[in-house]
């Protein structure tokens, strides 16, 4: 009798093979993904394919790109929320307000959300920018680009439809300002004036050279670097500097890297936010 429980335990050798495959293709260390989660997802997918040999399935994943994408989605896609880190979102809103008041926005304001998953962060940034321009009575064009390695997560993001569980960080006023009710009353749809500013593109943060180098005013790289080795975190940040416009802001998760310095950027003192500005 086939059962998930019967395949829920991989050998140490098999786990090592999965760890090497994951890091080689995504840069992510297996240690940041619960071992039980890996074993459960592998077992469930094997059941769907009616396979019983973990080595046979690993060989299939290694050789079949489409199968790799399926299992990668299940391992890496995580639930998130709107305004998950409110301090960073509010920081962007203040930055826009200050720049408009100083007459420093004459062209466009562009932001990038790396590892955007199902889109909550990208839309949160767009909502904050929209608020910033509204409060400061500015009419500069703005755009937000969300990138993620998971195509299924991006497909979800493009729909701009979310359950109320994803909005728990928002006040009732913010919900009404940013969302319309969906056909199903339990669903919330991002308002067009916000959603139309956001574009989603598939991209691997470990392959930044393959992405178009579009100048950005703000780059969000939060809760992502923690998955990589320290040397890779520094390499990624060093590359991201080249995407920033002069005075552009790079925001990362608090504590994701400590003591990082580069002659092209300076740290910005801000409570609850780890941010750097291009000189």
PDB file of N, CA and C in Angstrom, residues 33-94:
ATOM      1  N   UNK A  33      15.364  25.542   5.129  1.00  0.00           N
ATOM      2  CA  UNK A  33      14.078  24.914   4.829  1.00  0.00           C
ATOM      3  C   UNK A  33      13.918  23.731   5.765  1.00  0.00           C
ATOM      4  N   UNK A  34      12.802  23.620   6.439  1.00  0.00           N
ATOM      5  CA  UNK A  34      12.609  22.520   7.382  1.00  0.00           C
ATOM      6  C   UNK A  34      12.775  21.182   6.676  1.00  0.00           C
ATOM      7  N   UNK A  35      13.567  20.325   7.263  1.00  0.00           N
ATOM      8  CA  UNK A  35      13.802  19.004   6.676  1.00  0.00           C
ATOM      9  C   UNK A  35      12.491  18.247   6.522  1.00  0.00           C
ATOM     10  N   UNK A  36      11.613  18.393   7.507  1.00  0.00           N
ATOM     11  CA  UNK A  36      10.320  17.713   7.428  1.00  0.00           C
ATOM     12  C   UNK A  36       9.515  18.213   6.228  1.00  0.00           C
ATOM     13  N   UNK A  37       9.655  19.484   5.915  1.00  0.00           N
ATOM     14  CA  UNK A  37       8.940  20.061   4.770  1.00  0.00           C
ATOM     15  C   UNK A  37       9.467  19.463   3.471  1.00  0.00           C
ATOM     16  N   UNK A  38      10.791  19.354   3.352  1.00  0.00           N
ATOM     17  CA  UNK A  38      11.392  18.735   2.170  1.00  0.00           C
ATOM     18  C   UNK A  38      10.884  17.307   2.007  1.00  0.00           C
ATOM     19  N   UNK A  39      10.956  16.530   3.068  1.00  0.00           N
ATOM     20  CA  UNK A  39      10.577  15.122   2.986  1.00  0.00           C
ATOM     21  C   UNK A  39       9.095  14.958   2.654  1.00  0.00           C
ATOM     22  N   UNK A  40       8.254  15.800   3.232  1.00  0.00           N
ATOM     23  CA  UNK A  40       6.814  15.705   2.963  1.00  0.00           C
ATOM     24  C   UNK A  40       6.491  16.055   1.524  1.00  0.00           C
ATOM     25  N   UNK A  41       7.106  17.147   1.025  1.00  0.00           N
ATOM     26  CA  UNK A  41       6.807  17.574  -0.344  1.00  0.00           C
ATOM     27  C   UNK A  41       7.331  16.573  -1.375  1.00  0.00           C
ATOM     28  N   UNK A  42       8.496  16.006  -1.118  1.00  0.00           N
ATOM     29  CA  UNK A  42       9.030  14.982  -2.022  1.00  0.00           C
ATOM     30  C   UNK A  42       8.109  13.767  -2.031  1.00  0.00           C
ATOM     31  N   UNK A  43       7.671  13.347  -0.851  1.00  0.00           N
ATOM     32  CA  UNK A  43       6.798  12.171  -0.760  1.00  0.00           C
ATOM     33  C   UNK A  43       5.462  12.405  -1.445  1.00  0.00           C
ATOM     34  N   UNK A  44       4.886  13.594  -1.251  1.00  0.00           N
ATOM     35  CA  UNK A  44       3.601  13.904  -1.878  1.00  0.00           C
ATOM     36  C   UNK A  44       3.710  13.912  -3.401  1.00  0.00           C
ATOM     37  N   UNK A  45       4.800  14.492  -3.910  1.00  0.00           N
ATOM     38  CA  UNK A  45       4.970  14.548  -5.364  1.00  0.00           C
ATOM     39  C   UNK A  45       5.210  13.150  -5.923  1.00  0.00           C
ATOM     40  N   UNK A  46       5.955  12.327  -5.210  1.00  0.00           N
ATOM     41  CA  UNK A  46       6.178  10.946  -5.658  1.00  0.00           C
ATOM     42  C   UNK A  46       4.861  10.182  -5.716  1.00  0.00           C
ATOM     43  N   UNK A  47       3.980  10.437  -4.746  1.00  0.00           N
ATOM     44  CA  UNK A  47       2.677   9.776  -4.752  1.00  0.00           C
ATOM     45  C   UNK A  47       1.882  10.175  -5.990  1.00  0.00           C
ATOM     46  N   UNK A  48       1.925  11.482  -6.328  1.00  0.00           N
ATOM     47  CA  UNK A  48       1.213  11.966  -7.511  1.00  0.00           C
ATOM     48  C   UNK A  48       1.726  11.289  -8.777  1.00  0.00           C
ATOM     49  N   UNK A  49       3.025  11.039  -8.825  1.00  0.00           N
ATOM     50  CA  UNK A  49       3.631  10.417 -10.008  1.00  0.00           C
ATOM     51  C   UNK A  49       3.649   8.897  -9.920  1.00  0.00           C
ATOM     52  N   UNK A  50       3.158   8.371  -8.817  1.00  0.00           N
ATOM     53  CA  UNK A  50       3.136   6.922  -8.576  1.00  0.00           C
ATOM     54  C   UNK A  50       4.546   6.330  -8.637  1.00  0.00           C
ATOM     55  N   UNK A  51       5.478   7.033  -7.998  1.00  0.00           N
ATOM     56  CA  UNK A  51       6.855   6.563  -7.874  1.00  0.00           C
ATOM     57  C   UNK A  51       7.095   6.130  -6.440  1.00  0.00           C
ATOM     58  N   UNK A  52       7.930   5.106  -6.272  1.00  0.00           N
ATOM     59  CA  UNK A  52       8.207   4.606  -4.925  1.00  0.00           C
ATOM     60  C   UNK A  52       9.677   4.717  -4.529  1.00  0.00           C
ATOM     61  N   UNK A  53      10.536   4.976  -5.496  1.00  0.00           N
ATOM     62  CA  UNK A  53      11.975   5.019  -5.238  1.00  0.00           C
ATOM     63  C   UNK A  53      12.441   6.478  -5.190  1.00  0.00           C
ATOM     64  N   UNK A  54      12.865   6.979  -4.020  1.00  0.00           N
ATOM     65  CA  UNK A  54      13.329   8.358  -3.915  1.00  0.00           C
ATOM     66  C   UNK A  54      14.503   8.671  -4.851  1.00  0.00           C
ATOM     67  N   UNK A  55      15.369   7.703  -5.083  1.00  0.00           N
ATOM     68  CA  UNK A  55      16.496   7.923  -5.990  1.00  0.00           C
ATOM     69  C   UNK A  55      16.006   8.109  -7.418  1.00  0.00           C
ATOM     70  N   UNK A  56      15.004   7.374  -7.801  1.00  0.00           N
ATOM     71  CA  UNK A  56      14.435   7.511  -9.147  1.00  0.00           C
ATOM     72  C   UNK A  56      13.823   8.905  -9.313  1.00  0.00           C
ATOM     73  N   UNK A  57      13.120   9.370  -8.259  1.00  0.00           N
ATOM     74  CA  UNK A  57      12.508  10.689  -8.357  1.00  0.00           C
ATOM     75  C   UNK A  57      13.578  11.782  -8.386  1.00  0.00           C
ATOM     76  N   UNK A  58      14.613  11.637  -7.583  1.00  0.00           N
ATOM     77  CA  UNK A  58      15.679  12.645  -7.590  1.00  0.00           C
ATOM     78  C   UNK A  58      16.329  12.725  -8.976  1.00  0.00           C
ATOM     79  N   UNK A  59      16.534  11.579  -9.612  1.00  0.00           N
ATOM     80  CA  UNK A  59      17.099  11.556 -10.959  1.00  0.00           C
ATOM     81  C   UNK A  59      16.178  12.296 -11.926  1.00  0.00           C
ATOM     82  N   UNK A  60      14.884  12.095 -11.778  1.00  0.00           N
ATOM     83  CA  UNK A  60      13.917  12.777 -12.645  1.00  0.00           C
ATOM     84  C   UNK A  60      13.984  14.290 -12.454  1.00  0.00           C
ATOM     85  N   UNK A  61      14.028  14.729 -11.196  1.00  0.00           N
ATOM     86  CA  UNK A  61      14.103  16.161 -10.902  1.00  0.00           C
ATOM     87  C   UNK A  61      15.386  16.763 -11.475  1.00  0.00           C
ATOM     88  N   UNK A  62      16.469  16.020 -11.383  1.00  0.00           N
ATOM     89  CA  UNK A  62      17.767  16.506 -11.861  1.00  0.00           C
ATOM     90  C   UNK A  62      17.806  16.657 -13.378  1.00  0.00           C
ATOM     91  N   UNK A  63      17.020  15.846 -14.081  1.00  0.00           N
ATOM     92  CA  UNK A  63      17.075  15.820 -15.542  1.00  0.00           C
ATOM     93  C   UNK A  63      15.907  16.561 -16.208  1.00  0.00           C
ATOM     94  N   UNK A  64      14.799  16.693 -15.518  1.00  0.00           N
ATOM     95  CA  UNK A  64      13.578  17.256 -16.101  1.00  0.00           C
ATOM     96  C   UNK A  64      13.330  18.636 -15.510  1.00  0.00           C
ATOM     97  N   UNK A  65      13.543  19.676 -16.316  1.00  0.00           N
ATOM     98  CA  UNK A  65      13.429  21.055 -15.823  1.00  0.00           C
ATOM     99  C   UNK A  65      12.015  21.366 -15.351  1.00  0.00           C
ATOM    100  N   UNK A  66      11.012  20.869 -16.056  1.00  0.00           N
ATOM    101  CA  UNK A  66       9.639  21.145 -15.656  1.00  0.00           C
ATOM    102  C   UNK A  66       9.321  20.529 -14.301  1.00  0.00           C
ATOM    103  N   UNK A  67       9.845  19.338 -14.048  1.00  0.00           N
ATOM    104  CA  UNK A  67       9.628  18.703 -12.753  1.00  0.00           C
ATOM    105  C   UNK A  67      10.363  19.450 -11.650  1.00  0.00           C
ATOM    106  N   UNK A  68      11.547  19.958 -11.977  1.00  0.00           N
ATOM    107  CA  UNK A  68      12.294  20.758 -11.010  1.00  0.00           C
ATOM    108  C   UNK A  68      11.492  21.990 -10.606  1.00  0.00           C
ATOM    109  N   UNK A  69      10.849  22.664 -11.567  1.00  0.00           N
ATOM    110  CA  UNK A  69      10.058  23.853 -11.264  1.00  0.00           C
ATOM    111  C   UNK A  69       8.890  23.516 -10.342  1.00  0.00           C
ATOM    112  N   UNK A  70       8.288  22.362 -10.557  1.00  0.00           N
ATOM    113  CA  UNK A  70       7.148  21.958  -9.725  1.00  0.00           C
ATOM    114  C   UNK A  70       7.579  21.762  -8.275  1.00  0.00           C
ATOM    115  N   UNK A  71       8.620  20.986  -8.063  1.00  0.00           N
ATOM    116  CA  UNK A  71       9.038  20.701  -6.692  1.00  0.00           C
ATOM    117  C   UNK A  71       9.662  21.931  -6.045  1.00  0.00           C
ATOM    118  N   UNK A  72      10.342  22.772  -6.837  1.00  0.00           N
ATOM    119  CA  UNK A  72      10.925  23.996  -6.289  1.00  0.00           C
ATOM    120  C   UNK A  72       9.836  24.914  -5.753  1.00  0.00           C
ATOM    121  N   UNK A  73       8.737  25.051  -6.513  1.00  0.00           N
ATOM    122  CA  UNK A  73       7.624  25.873  -6.046  1.00  0.00           C
ATOM    123  C   UNK A  73       7.131  25.399  -4.684  1.00  0.00           C
ATOM    124  N   UNK A  74       7.009  24.102  -4.540  1.00  0.00           N
ATOM    125  CA  UNK A  74       6.473  23.556  -3.299  1.00  0.00           C
ATOM    126  C   UNK A  74       7.435  23.742  -2.130  1.00  0.00           C
ATOM    127  N   UNK A  75       8.721  23.768  -2.433  1.00  0.00           N
ATOM    128  CA  UNK A  75       9.712  23.918  -1.369  1.00  0.00           C
ATOM    129  C   UNK A  75       9.913  25.373  -0.967  1.00  0.00           C
ATOM    130  N   UNK A  76       9.818  26.298  -1.939  1.00  0.00           N
ATOM    131  CA  UNK A  76      10.248  27.666  -1.689  1.00  0.00           C
ATOM    132  C   UNK A  76       9.138  28.685  -1.507  1.00  0.00           C
ATOM    133  N   UNK A  77       7.989  28.490  -2.138  1.00  0.00           N
ATOM    134  CA  UNK A  77       6.934  29.497  -2.057  1.00  0.00           C
ATOM    135  C   UNK A  77       6.371  29.542  -0.640  1.00  0.00           C
ATOM    136  N   UNK A  78       6.369  30.748  -0.052  1.00  0.00           N
ATOM    137  CA  UNK A  78       5.904  30.888   1.323  1.00  0.00           C
ATOM    138  C   UNK A  78       4.807  31.941   1.391  1.00  0.00           C
ATOM    139  N   UNK A  79       3.909  31.745   2.342  1.00  0.00           N
ATOM    140  CA  UNK A  79       2.860  32.731   2.536  1.00  0.00           C
ATOM    141  C   UNK A  79       3.439  33.981   3.181  1.00  0.00           C
ATOM    142  N   UNK A  80       2.918  35.113   2.758  1.00  0.00           N
ATOM    143  CA  UNK A  80       3.354  36.373   3.341  1.00  0.00           C
ATOM    144  C   UNK A  80       2.129  37.251   3.514  1.00  0.00           C
ATOM    145  N   UNK A  81       2.333  38.503   3.899  1.00  0.00           N
ATOM    146  CA  UNK A  81       1.210  39.394   4.180  1.00  0.00           C
ATOM    147  C   UNK A  81       1.506  40.793   3.665  1.00  0.00           C
ATOM    148  N   UNK A  82       0.458  41.579   3.499  1.00  0.00           N
ATOM    149  CA  UNK A  82       0.619  42.980   3.148  1.00  0.00           C
ATOM    150  C   UNK A  82       1.174  43.739   4.353  1.00  0.00           C
ATOM    151  N   UNK A  83       2.077  44.658   4.068  1.00  0.00           N
ATOM    152  CA  UNK A  83       2.716  45.487   5.104  1.00  0.00           C
ATOM    153  C   UNK A  83       3.345  44.602   6.181  1.00  0.00           C
ATOM    154  N   UNK A  84       3.946  43.509   5.729  1.00  0.00           N
ATOM    155  CA  UNK A  84       4.557  42.568   6.667  1.00  0.00           C
ATOM    156  C   UNK A  84       5.578  43.262   7.558  1.00  0.00           C
ATOM    157  N   UNK A  85       6.379  44.154   6.959  1.00  0.00           N
ATOM    158  CA  UNK A  85       7.330  44.938   7.747  1.00  0.00           C
ATOM    159  C   UNK A  85       6.981  46.412   7.551  1.00  0.00           C
ATOM    160  N   UNK A  86       6.037  46.874   8.362  1.00  0.00           N
ATOM    161  CA  UNK A  86       5.471  48.207   8.181  1.00  0.00           C
ATOM    162  C   UNK A  86       6.522  49.312   8.275  1.00  0.00           C
ATOM    163  N   UNK A  87       7.532  49.118   9.124  1.00  0.00           N
ATOM    164  CA  UNK A  87       8.550  50.157   9.269  1.00  0.00           C
ATOM    165  C   UNK A  87       9.211  50.485   7.919  1.00  0.00           C
ATOM    166  N   UNK A  88       9.496  49.452   7.126  1.00  0.00           N
ATOM    167  CA  UNK A  88      10.146  49.676   5.833  1.00  0.00           C
ATOM    168  C   UNK A  88       9.203  50.342   4.836  1.00  0.00           C
ATOM    169  N   UNK A  89       7.932  49.933   4.860  1.00  0.00           N
ATOM    170  CA  UNK A  89       6.946  50.532   3.960  1.00  0.00           C
ATOM    171  C   UNK A  89       6.754  52.014   4.304  1.00  0.00           C
ATOM    172  N   UNK A  90       6.633  52.317   5.590  1.00  0.00           N
ATOM    173  CA  UNK A  90       6.482  53.713   6.011  1.00  0.00           C
ATOM    174  C   UNK A  90       7.727  54.526   5.688  1.00  0.00           C
ATOM    175  N   UNK A  91       8.889  53.887   5.756  1.00  0.00           N
ATOM    176  CA  UNK A  91      10.140  54.564   5.414  1.00  0.00           C
ATOM    177  C   UNK A  91      10.102  55.040   3.960  1.00  0.00           C
ATOM    178  N   UNK A  92       9.614  54.193   3.064  1.00  0.00           N
ATOM    179  CA  UNK A  92       9.517  54.562   1.645  1.00  0.00           C
ATOM    180  C   UNK A  92       8.541  55.722   1.462  1.00  0.00           C
ATOM    181  N   UNK A  93       7.432  55.672   2.161  1.00  0.00           N
ATOM    182  CA  UNK A  93       6.431  56.740   2.058  1.00  0.00           C
ATOM    183  C   UNK A  93       7.032  58.087   2.480  1.00  0.00           C
ATOM    184  N   UNK A  94       7.780  58.074   3.573  1.00  0.00           N
ATOM    185  CA  UNK A  94       8.423  59.316   4.032  1.00  0.00           C
ATOM    186  C   UNK A  94       9.472  59.797   3.034  1.00  0.00           C
TER     187      UNK A  94
END
